[in-house]
Tab-separated table of C-alpha atoms in Angstrom:
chain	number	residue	atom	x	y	z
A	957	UNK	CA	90.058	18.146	135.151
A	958	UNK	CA	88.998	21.678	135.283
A	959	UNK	CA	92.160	23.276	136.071
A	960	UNK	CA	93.629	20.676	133.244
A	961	UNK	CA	91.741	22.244	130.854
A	962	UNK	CA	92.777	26.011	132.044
A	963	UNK	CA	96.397	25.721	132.214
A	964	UNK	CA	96.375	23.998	128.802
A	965	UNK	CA	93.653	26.393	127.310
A	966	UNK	CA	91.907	24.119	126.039
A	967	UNK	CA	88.604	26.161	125.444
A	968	UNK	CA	90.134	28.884	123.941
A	969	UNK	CA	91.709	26.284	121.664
A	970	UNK	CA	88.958	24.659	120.601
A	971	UNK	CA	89.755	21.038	122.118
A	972	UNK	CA	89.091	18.687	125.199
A	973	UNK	CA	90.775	16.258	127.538
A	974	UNK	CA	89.143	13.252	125.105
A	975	UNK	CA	90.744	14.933	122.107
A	976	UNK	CA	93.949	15.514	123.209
A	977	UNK	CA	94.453	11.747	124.596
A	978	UNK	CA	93.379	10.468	120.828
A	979	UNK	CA	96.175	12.951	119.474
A	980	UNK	CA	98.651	12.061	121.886
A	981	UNK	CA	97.906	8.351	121.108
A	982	UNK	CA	98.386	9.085	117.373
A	983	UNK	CA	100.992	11.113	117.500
A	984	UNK	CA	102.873	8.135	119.790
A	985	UNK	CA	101.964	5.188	117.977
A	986	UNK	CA	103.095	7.086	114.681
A	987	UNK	CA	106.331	7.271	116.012
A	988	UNK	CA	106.568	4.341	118.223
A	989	UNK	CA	109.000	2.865	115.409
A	990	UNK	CA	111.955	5.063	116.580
A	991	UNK	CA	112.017	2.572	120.057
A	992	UNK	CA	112.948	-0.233	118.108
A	993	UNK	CA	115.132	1.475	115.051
A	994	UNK	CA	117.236	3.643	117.124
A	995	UNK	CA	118.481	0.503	118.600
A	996	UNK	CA	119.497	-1.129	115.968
A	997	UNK	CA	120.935	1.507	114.311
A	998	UNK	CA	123.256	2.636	117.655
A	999	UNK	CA	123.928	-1.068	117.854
A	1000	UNK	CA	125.866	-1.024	114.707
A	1001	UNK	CA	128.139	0.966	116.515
A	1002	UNK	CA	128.668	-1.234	119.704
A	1003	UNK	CA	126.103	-0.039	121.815
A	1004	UNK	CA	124.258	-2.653	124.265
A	1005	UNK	CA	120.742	-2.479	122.244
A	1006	UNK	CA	118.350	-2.827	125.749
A	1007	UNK	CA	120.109	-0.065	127.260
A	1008	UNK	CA	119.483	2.169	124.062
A	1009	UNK	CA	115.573	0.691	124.205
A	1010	UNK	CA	115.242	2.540	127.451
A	1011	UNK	CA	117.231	5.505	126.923
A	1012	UNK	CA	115.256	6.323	123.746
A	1013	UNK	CA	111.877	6.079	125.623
A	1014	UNK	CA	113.126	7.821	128.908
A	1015	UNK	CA	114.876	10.979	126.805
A	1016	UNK	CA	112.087	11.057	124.719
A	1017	UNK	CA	109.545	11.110	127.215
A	1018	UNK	CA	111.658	14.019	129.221
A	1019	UNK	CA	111.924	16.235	126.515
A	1020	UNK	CA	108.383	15.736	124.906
A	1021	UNK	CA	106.644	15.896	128.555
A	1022	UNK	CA	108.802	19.207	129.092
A	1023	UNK	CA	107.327	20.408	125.357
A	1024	UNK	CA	103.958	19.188	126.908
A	1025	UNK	CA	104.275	21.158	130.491
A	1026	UNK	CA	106.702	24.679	129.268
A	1027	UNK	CA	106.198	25.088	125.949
A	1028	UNK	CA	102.452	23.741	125.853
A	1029	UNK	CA	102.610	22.670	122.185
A	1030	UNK	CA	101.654	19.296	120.423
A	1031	UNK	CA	104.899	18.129	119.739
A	1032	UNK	CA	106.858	15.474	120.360
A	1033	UNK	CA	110.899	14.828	120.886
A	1034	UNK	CA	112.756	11.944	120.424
A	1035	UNK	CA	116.139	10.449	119.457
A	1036	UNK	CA	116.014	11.729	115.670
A	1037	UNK	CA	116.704	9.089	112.142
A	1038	UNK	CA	119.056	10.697	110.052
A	1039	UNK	CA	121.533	11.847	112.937
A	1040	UNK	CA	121.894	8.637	114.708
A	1041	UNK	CA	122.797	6.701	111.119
A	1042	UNK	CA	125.657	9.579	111.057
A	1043	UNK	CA	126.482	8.491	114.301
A	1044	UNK	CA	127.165	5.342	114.196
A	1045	UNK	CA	127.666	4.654	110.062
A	1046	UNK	CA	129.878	7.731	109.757
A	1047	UNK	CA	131.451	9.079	113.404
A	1048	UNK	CA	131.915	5.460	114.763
A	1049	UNK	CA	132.287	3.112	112.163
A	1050	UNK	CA	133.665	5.535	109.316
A	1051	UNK	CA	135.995	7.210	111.601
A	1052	UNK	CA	136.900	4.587	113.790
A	1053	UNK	CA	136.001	7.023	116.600
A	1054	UNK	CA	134.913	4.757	120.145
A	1055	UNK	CA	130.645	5.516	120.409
A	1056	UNK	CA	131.866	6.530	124.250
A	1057	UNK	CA	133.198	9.502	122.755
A	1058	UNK	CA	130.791	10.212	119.928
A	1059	UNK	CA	128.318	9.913	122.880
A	1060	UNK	CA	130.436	12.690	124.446
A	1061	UNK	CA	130.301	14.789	121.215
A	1062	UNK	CA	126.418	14.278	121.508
A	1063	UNK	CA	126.528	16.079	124.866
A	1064	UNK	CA	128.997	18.536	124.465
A	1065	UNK	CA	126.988	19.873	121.447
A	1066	UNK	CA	123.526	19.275	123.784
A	1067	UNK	CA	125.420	22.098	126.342
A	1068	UNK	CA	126.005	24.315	123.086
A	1069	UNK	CA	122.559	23.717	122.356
A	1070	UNK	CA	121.390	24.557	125.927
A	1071	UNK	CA	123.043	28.018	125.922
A	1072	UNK	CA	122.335	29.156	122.321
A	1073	UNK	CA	118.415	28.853	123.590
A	1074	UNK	CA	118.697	30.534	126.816
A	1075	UNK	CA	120.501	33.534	125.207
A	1076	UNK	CA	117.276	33.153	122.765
A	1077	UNK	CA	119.837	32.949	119.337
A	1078	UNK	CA	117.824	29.974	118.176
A	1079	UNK	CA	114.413	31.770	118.567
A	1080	UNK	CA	116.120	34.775	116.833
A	1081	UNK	CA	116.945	32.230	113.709
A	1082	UNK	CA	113.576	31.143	113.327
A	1083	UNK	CA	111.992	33.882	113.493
A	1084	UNK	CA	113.841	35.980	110.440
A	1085	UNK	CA	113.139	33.283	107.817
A	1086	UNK	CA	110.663	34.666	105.485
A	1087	UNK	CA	107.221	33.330	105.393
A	1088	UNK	CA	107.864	32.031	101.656
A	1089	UNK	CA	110.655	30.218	103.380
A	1090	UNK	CA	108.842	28.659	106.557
A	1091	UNK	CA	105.483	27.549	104.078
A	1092	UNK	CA	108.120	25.532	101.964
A	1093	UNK	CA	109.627	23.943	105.030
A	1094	UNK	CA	106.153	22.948	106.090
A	1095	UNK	CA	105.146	21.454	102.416
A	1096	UNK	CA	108.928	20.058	101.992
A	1097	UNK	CA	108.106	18.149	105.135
A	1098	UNK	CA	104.897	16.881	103.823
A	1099	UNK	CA	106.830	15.663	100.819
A	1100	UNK	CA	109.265	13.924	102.742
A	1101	UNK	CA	107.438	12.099	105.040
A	1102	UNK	CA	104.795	11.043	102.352
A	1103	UNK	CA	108.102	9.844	100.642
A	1104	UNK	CA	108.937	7.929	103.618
A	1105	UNK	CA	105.151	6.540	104.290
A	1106	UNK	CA	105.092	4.947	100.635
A	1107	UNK	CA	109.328	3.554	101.016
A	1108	UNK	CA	107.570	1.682	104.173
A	1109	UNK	CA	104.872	0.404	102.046
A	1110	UNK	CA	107.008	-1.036	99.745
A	1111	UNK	CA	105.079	0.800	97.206
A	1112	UNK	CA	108.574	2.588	96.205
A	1113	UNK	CA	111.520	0.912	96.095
A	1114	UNK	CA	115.117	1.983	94.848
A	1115	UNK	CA	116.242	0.947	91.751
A	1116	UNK	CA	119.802	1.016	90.270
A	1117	UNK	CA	118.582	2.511	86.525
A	1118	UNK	CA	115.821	5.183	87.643
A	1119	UNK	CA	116.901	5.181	91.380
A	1120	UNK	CA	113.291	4.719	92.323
A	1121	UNK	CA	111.076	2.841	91.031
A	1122	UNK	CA	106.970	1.091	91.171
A	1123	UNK	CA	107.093	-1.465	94.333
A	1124	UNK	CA	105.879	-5.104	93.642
A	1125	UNK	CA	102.301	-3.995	94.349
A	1126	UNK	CA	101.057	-7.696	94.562
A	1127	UNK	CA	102.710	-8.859	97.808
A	1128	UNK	CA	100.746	-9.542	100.843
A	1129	UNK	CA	102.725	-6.557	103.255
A	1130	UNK	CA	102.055	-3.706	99.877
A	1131	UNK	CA	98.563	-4.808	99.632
A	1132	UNK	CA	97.927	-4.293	103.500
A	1133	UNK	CA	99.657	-0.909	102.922
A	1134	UNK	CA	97.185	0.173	100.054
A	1135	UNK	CA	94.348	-1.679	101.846
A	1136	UNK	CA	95.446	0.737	105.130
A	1137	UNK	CA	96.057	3.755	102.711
A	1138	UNK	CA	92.438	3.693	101.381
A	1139	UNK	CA	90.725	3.184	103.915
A	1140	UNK	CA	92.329	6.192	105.897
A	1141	UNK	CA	91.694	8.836	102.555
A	1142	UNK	CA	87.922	7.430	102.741
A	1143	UNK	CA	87.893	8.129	106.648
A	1144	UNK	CA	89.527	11.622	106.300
A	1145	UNK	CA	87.380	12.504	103.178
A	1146	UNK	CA	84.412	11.955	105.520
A	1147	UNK	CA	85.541	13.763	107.887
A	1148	UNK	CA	85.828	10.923	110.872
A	1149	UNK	CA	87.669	12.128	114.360
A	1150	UNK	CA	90.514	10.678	114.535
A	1151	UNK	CA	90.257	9.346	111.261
A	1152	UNK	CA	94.022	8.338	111.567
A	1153	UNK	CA	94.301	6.850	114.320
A	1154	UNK	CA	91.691	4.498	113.283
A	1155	UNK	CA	92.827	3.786	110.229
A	1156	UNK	CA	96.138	2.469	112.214
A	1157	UNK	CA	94.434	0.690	114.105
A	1158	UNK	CA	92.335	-1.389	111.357
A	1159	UNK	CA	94.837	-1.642	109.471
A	1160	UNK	CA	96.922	-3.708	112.298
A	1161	UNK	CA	93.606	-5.405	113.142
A	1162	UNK	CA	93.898	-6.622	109.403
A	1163	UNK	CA	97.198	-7.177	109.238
A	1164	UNK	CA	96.746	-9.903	112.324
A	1165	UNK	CA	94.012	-12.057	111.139
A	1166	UNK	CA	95.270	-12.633	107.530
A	1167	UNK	CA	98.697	-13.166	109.418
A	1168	UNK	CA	100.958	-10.397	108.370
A	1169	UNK	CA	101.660	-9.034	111.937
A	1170	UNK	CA	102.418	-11.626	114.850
A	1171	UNK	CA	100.847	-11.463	118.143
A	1172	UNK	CA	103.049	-10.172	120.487
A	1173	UNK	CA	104.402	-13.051	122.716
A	1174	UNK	CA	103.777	-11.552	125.886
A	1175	UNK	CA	102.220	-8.278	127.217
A	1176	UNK	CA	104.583	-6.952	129.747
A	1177	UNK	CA	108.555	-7.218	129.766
A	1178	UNK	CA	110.640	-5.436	132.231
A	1179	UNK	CA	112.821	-1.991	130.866
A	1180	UNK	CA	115.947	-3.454	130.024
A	1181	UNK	CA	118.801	-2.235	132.263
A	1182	UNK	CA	120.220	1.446	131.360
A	1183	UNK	CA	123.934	0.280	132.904
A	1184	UNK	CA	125.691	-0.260	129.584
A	1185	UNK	CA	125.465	3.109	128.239
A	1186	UNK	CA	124.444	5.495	131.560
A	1187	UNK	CA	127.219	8.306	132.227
A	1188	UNK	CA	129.382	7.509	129.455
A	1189	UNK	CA	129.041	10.468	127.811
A	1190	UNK	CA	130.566	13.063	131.084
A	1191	UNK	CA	133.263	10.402	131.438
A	1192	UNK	CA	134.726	10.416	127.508
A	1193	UNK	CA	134.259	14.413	127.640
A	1194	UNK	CA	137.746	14.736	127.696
A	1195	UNK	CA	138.489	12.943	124.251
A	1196	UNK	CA	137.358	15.575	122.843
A	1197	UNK	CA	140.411	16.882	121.752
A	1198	UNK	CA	141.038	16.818	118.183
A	1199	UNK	CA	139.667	18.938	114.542
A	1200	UNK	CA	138.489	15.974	113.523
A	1201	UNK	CA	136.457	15.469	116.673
A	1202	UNK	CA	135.196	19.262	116.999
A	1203	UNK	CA	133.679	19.289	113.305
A	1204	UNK	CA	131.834	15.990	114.878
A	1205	UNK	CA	130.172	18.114	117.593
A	1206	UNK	CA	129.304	20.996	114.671
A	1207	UNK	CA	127.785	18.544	112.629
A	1208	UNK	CA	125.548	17.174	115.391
A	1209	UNK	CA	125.396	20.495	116.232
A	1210	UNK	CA	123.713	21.771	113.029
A	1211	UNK	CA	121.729	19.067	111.457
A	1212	UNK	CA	119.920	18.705	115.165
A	1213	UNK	CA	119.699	22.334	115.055
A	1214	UNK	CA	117.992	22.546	111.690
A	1215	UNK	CA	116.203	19.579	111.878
A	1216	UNK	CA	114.348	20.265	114.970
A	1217	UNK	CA	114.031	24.099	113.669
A	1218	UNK	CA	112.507	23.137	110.394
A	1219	UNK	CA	109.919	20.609	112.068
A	1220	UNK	CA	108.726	22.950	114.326
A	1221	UNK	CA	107.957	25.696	111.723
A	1222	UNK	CA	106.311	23.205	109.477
A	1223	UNK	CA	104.202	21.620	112.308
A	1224	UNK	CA	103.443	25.467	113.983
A	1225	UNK	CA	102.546	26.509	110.189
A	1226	UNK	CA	100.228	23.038	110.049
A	1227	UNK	CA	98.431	23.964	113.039
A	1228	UNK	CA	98.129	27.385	112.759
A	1229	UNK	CA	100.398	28.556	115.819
A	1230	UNK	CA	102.297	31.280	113.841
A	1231	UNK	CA	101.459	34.516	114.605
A	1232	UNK	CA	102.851	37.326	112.085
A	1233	UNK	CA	105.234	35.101	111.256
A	1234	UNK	CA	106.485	34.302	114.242
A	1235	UNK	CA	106.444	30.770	116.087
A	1236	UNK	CA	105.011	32.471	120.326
A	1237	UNK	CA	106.867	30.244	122.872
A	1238	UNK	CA	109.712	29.367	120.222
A	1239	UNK	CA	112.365	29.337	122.975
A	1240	UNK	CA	110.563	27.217	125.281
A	1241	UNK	CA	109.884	24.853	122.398
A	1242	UNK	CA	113.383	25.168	121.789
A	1243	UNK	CA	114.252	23.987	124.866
A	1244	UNK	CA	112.186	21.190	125.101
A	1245	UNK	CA	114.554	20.366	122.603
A	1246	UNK	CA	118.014	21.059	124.270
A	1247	UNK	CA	116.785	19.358	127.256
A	1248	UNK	CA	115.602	16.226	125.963
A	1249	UNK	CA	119.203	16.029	123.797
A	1250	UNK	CA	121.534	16.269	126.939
A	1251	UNK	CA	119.296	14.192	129.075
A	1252	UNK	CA	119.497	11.717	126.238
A	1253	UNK	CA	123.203	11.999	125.678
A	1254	UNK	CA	123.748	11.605	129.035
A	1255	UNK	CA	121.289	8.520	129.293
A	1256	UNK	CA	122.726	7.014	126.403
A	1257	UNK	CA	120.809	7.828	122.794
A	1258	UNK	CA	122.109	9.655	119.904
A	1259	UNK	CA	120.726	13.282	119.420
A	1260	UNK	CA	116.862	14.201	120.067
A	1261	UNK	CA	114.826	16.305	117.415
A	1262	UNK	CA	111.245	17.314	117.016
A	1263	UNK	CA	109.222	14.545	115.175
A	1264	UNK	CA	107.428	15.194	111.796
A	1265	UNK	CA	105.065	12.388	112.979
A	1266	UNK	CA	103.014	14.586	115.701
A	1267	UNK	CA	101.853	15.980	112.631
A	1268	UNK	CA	99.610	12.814	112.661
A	1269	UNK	CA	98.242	14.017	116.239
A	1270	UNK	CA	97.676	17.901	115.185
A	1271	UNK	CA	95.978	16.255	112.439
A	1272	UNK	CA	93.610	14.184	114.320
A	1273	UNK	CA	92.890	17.769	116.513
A	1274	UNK	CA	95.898	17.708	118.921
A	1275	UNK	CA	96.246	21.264	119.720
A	1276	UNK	CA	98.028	21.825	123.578
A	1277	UNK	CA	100.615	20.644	125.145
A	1278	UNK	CA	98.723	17.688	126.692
A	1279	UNK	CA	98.831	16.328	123.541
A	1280	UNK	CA	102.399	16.138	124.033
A	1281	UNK	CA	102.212	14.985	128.243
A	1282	UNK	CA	100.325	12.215	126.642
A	1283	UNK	CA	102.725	11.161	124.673
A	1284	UNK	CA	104.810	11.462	126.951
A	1285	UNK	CA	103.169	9.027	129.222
A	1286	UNK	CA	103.023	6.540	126.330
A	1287	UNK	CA	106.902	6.299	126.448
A	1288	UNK	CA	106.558	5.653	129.664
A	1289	UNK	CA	104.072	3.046	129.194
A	1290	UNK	CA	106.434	1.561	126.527
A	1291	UNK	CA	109.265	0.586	128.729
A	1292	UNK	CA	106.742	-2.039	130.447
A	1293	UNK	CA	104.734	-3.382	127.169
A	1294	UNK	CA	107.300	-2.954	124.350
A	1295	UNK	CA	106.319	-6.418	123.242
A	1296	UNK	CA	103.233	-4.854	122.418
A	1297	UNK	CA	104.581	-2.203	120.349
A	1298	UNK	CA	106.102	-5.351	117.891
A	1299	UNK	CA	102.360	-4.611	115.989
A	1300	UNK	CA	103.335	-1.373	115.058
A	1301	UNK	CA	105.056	-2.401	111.496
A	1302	UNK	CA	105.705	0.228	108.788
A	1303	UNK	CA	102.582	-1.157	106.887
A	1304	UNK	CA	100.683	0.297	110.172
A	1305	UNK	CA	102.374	3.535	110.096
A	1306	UNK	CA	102.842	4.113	106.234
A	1307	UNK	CA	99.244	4.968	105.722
A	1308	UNK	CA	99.505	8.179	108.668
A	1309	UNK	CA	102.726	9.581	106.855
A	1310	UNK	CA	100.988	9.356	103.298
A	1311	UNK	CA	97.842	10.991	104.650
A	1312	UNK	CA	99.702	13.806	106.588
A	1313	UNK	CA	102.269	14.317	103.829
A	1314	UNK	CA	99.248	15.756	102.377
A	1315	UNK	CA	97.623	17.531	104.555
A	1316	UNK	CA	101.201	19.230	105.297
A	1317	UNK	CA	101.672	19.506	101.276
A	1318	UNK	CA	98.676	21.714	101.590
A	1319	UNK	CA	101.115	25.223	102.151
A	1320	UNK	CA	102.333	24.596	98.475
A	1321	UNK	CA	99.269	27.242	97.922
A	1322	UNK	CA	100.800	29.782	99.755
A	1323	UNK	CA	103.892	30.517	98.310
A	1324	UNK	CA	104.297	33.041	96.041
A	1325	UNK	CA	104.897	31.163	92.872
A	1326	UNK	CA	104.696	34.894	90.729
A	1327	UNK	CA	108.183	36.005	92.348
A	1328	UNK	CA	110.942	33.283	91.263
A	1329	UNK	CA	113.885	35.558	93.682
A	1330	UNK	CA	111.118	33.888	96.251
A	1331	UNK	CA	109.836	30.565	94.414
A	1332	UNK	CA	113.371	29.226	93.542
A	1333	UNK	CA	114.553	28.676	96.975
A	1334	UNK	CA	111.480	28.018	97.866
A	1335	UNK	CA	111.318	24.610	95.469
A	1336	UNK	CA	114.390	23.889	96.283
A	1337	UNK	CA	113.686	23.237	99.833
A	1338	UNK	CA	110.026	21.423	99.042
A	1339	UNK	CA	112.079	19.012	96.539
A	1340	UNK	CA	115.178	18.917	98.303
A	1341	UNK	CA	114.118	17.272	101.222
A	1342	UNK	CA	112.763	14.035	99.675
A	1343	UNK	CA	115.308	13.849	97.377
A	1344	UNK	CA	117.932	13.987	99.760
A	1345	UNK	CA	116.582	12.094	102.300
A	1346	UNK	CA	116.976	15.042	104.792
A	1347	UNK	CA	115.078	18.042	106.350
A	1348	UNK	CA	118.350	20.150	106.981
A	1349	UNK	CA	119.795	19.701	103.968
A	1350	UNK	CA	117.081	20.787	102.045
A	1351	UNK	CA	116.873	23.803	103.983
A	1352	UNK	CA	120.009	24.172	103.389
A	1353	UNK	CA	119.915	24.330	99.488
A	1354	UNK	CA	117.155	26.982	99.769
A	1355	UNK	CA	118.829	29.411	102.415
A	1356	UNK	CA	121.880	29.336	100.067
A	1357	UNK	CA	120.069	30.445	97.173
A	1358	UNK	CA	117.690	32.949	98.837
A	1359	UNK	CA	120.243	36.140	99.556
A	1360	UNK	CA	121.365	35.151	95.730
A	1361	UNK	CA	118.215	35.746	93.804
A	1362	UNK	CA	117.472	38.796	96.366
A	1363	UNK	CA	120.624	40.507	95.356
A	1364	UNK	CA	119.803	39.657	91.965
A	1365	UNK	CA	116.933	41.467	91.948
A	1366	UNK	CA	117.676	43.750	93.703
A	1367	UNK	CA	116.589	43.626	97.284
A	1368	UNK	CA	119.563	42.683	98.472
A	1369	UNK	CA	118.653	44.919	101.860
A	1370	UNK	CA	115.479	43.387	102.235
A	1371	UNK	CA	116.871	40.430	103.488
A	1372	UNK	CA	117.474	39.702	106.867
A	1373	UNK	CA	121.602	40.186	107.941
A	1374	UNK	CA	121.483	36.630	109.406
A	1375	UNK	CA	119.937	35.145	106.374
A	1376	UNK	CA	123.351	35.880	105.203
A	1377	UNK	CA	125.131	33.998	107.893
A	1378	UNK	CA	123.233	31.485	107.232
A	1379	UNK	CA	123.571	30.774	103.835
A	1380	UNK	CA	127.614	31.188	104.578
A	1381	UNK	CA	126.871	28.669	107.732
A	1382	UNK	CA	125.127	25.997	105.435
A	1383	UNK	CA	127.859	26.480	102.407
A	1384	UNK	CA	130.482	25.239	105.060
A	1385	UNK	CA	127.863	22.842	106.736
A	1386	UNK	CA	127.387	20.973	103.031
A	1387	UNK	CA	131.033	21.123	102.527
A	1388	UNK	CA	131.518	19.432	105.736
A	1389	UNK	CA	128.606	16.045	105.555
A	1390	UNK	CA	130.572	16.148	101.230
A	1391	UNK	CA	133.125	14.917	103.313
């Protein structure tokens, strides 16, 4: 245990074995969801849905083990929403491209990925984005999954005339939602450890007895068999071979890219990692990242990306990377009881999401609201991201305005030369996903 706690740091970060297991917990059953979504989402596009069930758990437990072990931060990789719906709504079904070669576009961007960390260009990006910029990701990312949290909850809904609207705040899965939402403010208002966590777990305690969340009908299931989708990838390589096809790989390419990018500085900003506004260990992290995507790729999953949802297990005082080996583990774990994980409903989860959305909201504060060359871009990235439904696109909107106001004031030289490429990077990046 000793030698645990000195290869983590554990003392000199203020946390213990006990601590770290409750984050880890959090932090997995926050995102447990993504086991059962992902396959129904890659399943739209032909994929056997038990084989994507164990590739998702497998890649993510690689790649967030690997964050765990290398990188030694609290955060956790998985197949990322968002990215696979573009894989399967727009690559396989929209283009009538076969998912054995979109899977192959998956890994050929994973080996761009791969090589764009080790030559450290990725940690170079993050680390030139303003501190204006990287406290906006962080509160845009509150925003967004706070957005998400009360969508689950049923508490908003869309609506043709207003596009959102007031759920139906009577029904028996909203009022468990509220009930779980309460009663995990009161908790964190209090000050209770792991005042998520427990709030999930009353919540689905709850949820049982009045009959809103079935038993699970058994406790152990064997991992369904990974033969359906295993290798598929390396063997379609070659159909890459077509415009069409390359702008495919640049799109996974980028919105994994920024994605993973902007999670990491809003969760490093949330836990106080960033030092001078730098992210320490960003390339490791990084690579967590590129590993777990080709591993997945390769296993059969759509592209990997750091989740917004270990922000529940920094909250709860996750603050090494055993947060993340213990999530990890959980993945693990998951291949053998998924019937358990059929608790885990988005009335569980909603309540974490609201409560971290503002915690995470929290870096509004920070921003220098006095300078508008600074606060426009700035906005635009906290509101773009809800509104659009994406963390890369609302970075996006703000990096493209940035080097604008700058010049417009003036300080033109201030900014950062690859600020510049990326703002002409995300201009053709929007004009692609118009498309």
């Amino acid at each position: 245990m000793e030698s645990i706690a000195n290869y983590f740091k554990l003392d000199e970060l203020q946390t213990n074995i006990k601590t770290e297991l409750v984050a880890g917990i959090t932090t997995f059953v926050s995102m447990a969801y993504i086991l059962f979504v992902n396959p129904s989402v890659l399943g739209a596009a032909g994929m056997d849905q038990g084989a994507v069930f164990t590739a998702t758990a497998i890649a993510a437990a690689i790649a967030t083990i690997f964050m765990g072990i290398v990188a030694k931060y609290p955060i956790a990789i998985a197949p990322g929403l968002g990215v696979n719906a573009f894989f399967s709504y727009s690559v396989v079904i929209g283009m009538g491209v076969k998912w054995q070669t979109a899977m192959a576009g998956v890994l050929v961007a994973a080996i761009i990925f791969l090589i764009l960390t080790l030559f450290k260009i990725r940690e170079k990006i993050i680390n030139i984005i303003p501190q204006n910029l990287k406290l906006a990701i962080a509160a845009g990312i509150g925003l967004f999954i706070a957005f998400i949290g009360l969508h689950e909850a049923g508490l908003i809904v869309a609506n043709k005339d207003t596009m959102v609207s007031l759920g139906h705040l009577t029904t028996p899965t909203a009022l468990l939602s509220i009930f779980g939402i309460i009663i995990t403010f009161i908790l964190m208002s209090r000050r209770t450890p792991a005042a998520i966590f427990i709030g999930m777990v009353v919540t689905a305690i709850v949820g049982i007895i009045f009959g809103l969340i079935k038993l699970p009908s058994a406790l152990i299931s064997p991992a369904p068999s990974l033969a359906p989708t295993f290798g598929q990838s390396l063997l379609h390589i070659g159909d890459i071979n077509s415009v069409q096809l390359f702008i495919v790989v640049l799109t996974f390419l980028l919105v994994t890219f920024f994605d993973t990018a902007g999670t990491m500085i809003g969760l490093a900003t949330q836990a106080g990692f960033m030092k001078n506004n730098e992210m320490p260990r960003a390339g490791k992290a990084l690579m967590a990242d590129a590993v777990g995507m080709t591993a997945g790729a390769i296993l059969g999953t759509s592209p990997t990306s750091a989740y917004v949802e270990s922000s529940s297990g920094i909250a709860v005082g996750g603050r090494s990377g055993l947060t993340s080996v213990f999530t990890g583990i959980f993945f693990i774990f998951a291949l053998m009881f998924s019937p358990l994980l059929t608790v885990v409903t988005s009335q569980v989860t909603a309540p974490a999401l609201v409560v971290v959305g503002v915690l995470m909201a929290q870096n509004l504060r920070q921003i220098d609201w006095n300078d508008l060359a600074i606060a426009a871009p700035a906005f635009l990235i906290v509101i773009g991201m809800p509104l659009t439904y994406s963390i890369s696109d609302g970075i996006a909107l703000g990096f493209i305005l940035y080097p604008i106001t700058m010049i417009a004031t003036g300080r033109g030289k201030k900014v950062h030369p690859l600020m510049y490429v990326l703002a002409v990077i995300f201009i053709i990046f929007l004009v692609i996903i118009a498309h």
